[in-house]
Amino acid sequence: MKRKLLRQISNEWKSNVWLCLELLIVSVVLWYIIDTLYVYDSVYNEPRGFDTEHCYRIDFAELSEGSQGYKEYENWEQKSNDFLRLFDRIAARPEVEAVGMGINAYPYNGWNNTIKLSTDTFVAHGWIVHRLVSPEFPIIFRVHGSHGETPEQLAQILRSKKIAMLSSENLFYEYGKKNMDEFIGHDFSSDRLDTISLLGTYKNIRYGDYSFGAFSKSVMISAPREYYAGWNEMFLRVKNNMDHDFIENIMNDAARDLRSGNFYIAYVESFDDIRNNYHRADDAAQRNRYVVMGFLAVNIFLGLLGTFWFRTQTRVPEIAIRMANGASRADIFRRVVGEGESLLLLVTPFAVLLDWLLTHYELVPWYNGFYDRERFITCVLISFISLALMIFLGTAIPALRAAKVQPAIALKEE
């Protein structure tokens, strides 16, 4: 059977050359589609390094001069004390697990501070997000240490000094450093602070759901409580199963119990809403990618189906002769389907070579490099299996129809 099939393919080499060329192009295009989707899906599913479930941002404000109840402060200490009183009242609510402060620090935030850091001969390159935060930040957003430290342990490290610094483990990624272990305890120079010592590291906090973890570099620096009144963000985590109607409840208490001096709560927003607003355009772009890639895949399938359907239909007289000479319907089915799959096996090595050339010349999406053996093999296998399935469906349907034709009728029409 196999010898007869190969002999038939070689005898019909003129028509098969064009079919092989079509399969080659389709195979490379499908591989590129799968590789692109693989990259976007892998990026999206990378560990985010934080968790915003049950988290809220509190927008606080100050009464303006001339407003009813306005209080004039004689010094910064009075103002700071009023703000900390509001801060502590929020933290004391029974449903609140932790409340913290920051300056352009929370996830899904389009406004960020940056910092330049260096130690010895190493300089942190790229965009380094500078998160000036209260020690509760790791607890609220469930940030874990590089060596298994819990959020509470990271919070303790940030409380251990008046000004303490932690960094993401990828700060010196460009130097081939997978972590910052050897730099813990080293003094770092910066463009914002005096020399500061690195006390520990945490798992990379990605800038967003669609950003590369390798590029999401950041440092977390704490400062004393008396500075909080000058910061611009307050965020908190509500205990599990206790955030039902939390926004409504806290806003109802805002005017009565949650006001201190000139400070009051103006607005409360869930991080689910913050995430949705921040990634609205990215989510739409991701959906569009899948729609476009799916559309191309469907067109590839329909193209192969049409090609093999037409090819099989033109062979109905040949199929009838085989059946008149004793070939069963199963023989016809295996013969027609086997021919398509054999042609795919023939062109696959050439398609893989072209795939590798596209990868070698960096014409594919970047994801921790342009070439990764596991990624390459996975995408090649997925594209091969997908094409094999398309060819099977594209040949099986017309093969079954052709096998049902009565030989006498087919030969009479011929």
PDB file of C-alpha atoms in Angstrom, residues 2 5-6 9 19-20 23-24 27 308 337-352 381 383-385 387-388 391:
ATOM      1  CA  LYS A   2       2.756   2.426   0.965  1.00  0.00           C
ATOM      2  CA  LEU A   5       1.044   5.370  -2.717  1.00  0.00           C
ATOM      3  CA  LEU A   6       4.602   6.673  -3.069  1.00  0.00           C
ATOM      4  CA  ILE A   9       2.795  10.522  -5.766  1.00  0.00           C
ATOM      5  CA  LEU A  19       0.434  21.247  -3.815  1.00  0.00           C
ATOM      6  CA  CYS A  20       3.665  20.799  -1.845  1.00  0.00           C
ATOM      7  CA  LEU A  23       1.539  23.195   1.950  1.00  0.00           C
ATOM      8  CA  LEU A  24       5.001  24.665   2.574  1.00  0.00           C
ATOM      9  CA  SER A  27       2.847  25.447   7.169  1.00  0.00           C
ATOM     10  CA  PHE A 308      -8.196  18.433  -1.562  1.00  0.00           C
ATOM     11  CA  VAL A 337      -6.159  10.528   3.194  1.00  0.00           C
ATOM     12  CA  GLY A 338      -2.713   8.900   3.187  1.00  0.00           C
ATOM     13  CA  GLU A 339      -1.706  10.833   0.085  1.00  0.00           C
ATOM     14  CA  GLY A 340      -2.398  14.191   1.710  1.00  0.00           C
ATOM     15  CA  GLU A 341      -0.618  13.256   4.927  1.00  0.00           C
ATOM     16  CA  SER A 342       2.361  11.898   2.986  1.00  0.00           C
ATOM     17  CA  LEU A 343       2.732  15.178   1.140  1.00  0.00           C
ATOM     18  CA  LEU A 344       2.668  17.006   4.487  1.00  0.00           C
ATOM     19  CA  LEU A 345       5.427  14.747   5.836  1.00  0.00           C
ATOM     20  CA  LEU A 346       7.427  15.445   2.698  1.00  0.00           C
ATOM     21  CA  VAL A 347       7.352  19.242   3.052  1.00  0.00           C
ATOM     22  CA  THR A 348       7.614  19.428   6.854  1.00  0.00           C
ATOM     23  CA  PRO A 349      11.450  19.318   7.027  1.00  0.00           C
ATOM     24  CA  PHE A 350      11.652  22.222   4.580  1.00  0.00           C
ATOM     25  CA  ALA A 351       9.000  24.130   6.533  1.00  0.00           C
ATOM     26  CA  VAL A 352      10.926  23.593   9.779  1.00  0.00           C
ATOM     27  CA  LEU A 381       4.539  20.341  16.743  1.00  0.00           C
ATOM     28  CA  SER A 383       1.421  23.607  13.624  1.00  0.00           C
ATOM     29  CA  PHE A 384       2.201  20.131  12.237  1.00  0.00           C
ATOM     30  CA  ILE A 385      -0.629  18.487  14.187  1.00  0.00           C
ATOM     31  CA  LEU A 387      -2.134  20.906   9.515  1.00  0.00           C
ATOM     32  CA  ALA A 388      -2.391  17.128   9.716  1.00  0.00           C
ATOM     33  CA  ILE A 391      -5.658  17.729   5.770  1.00  0.00           C
TER      34      ILE A 391
END
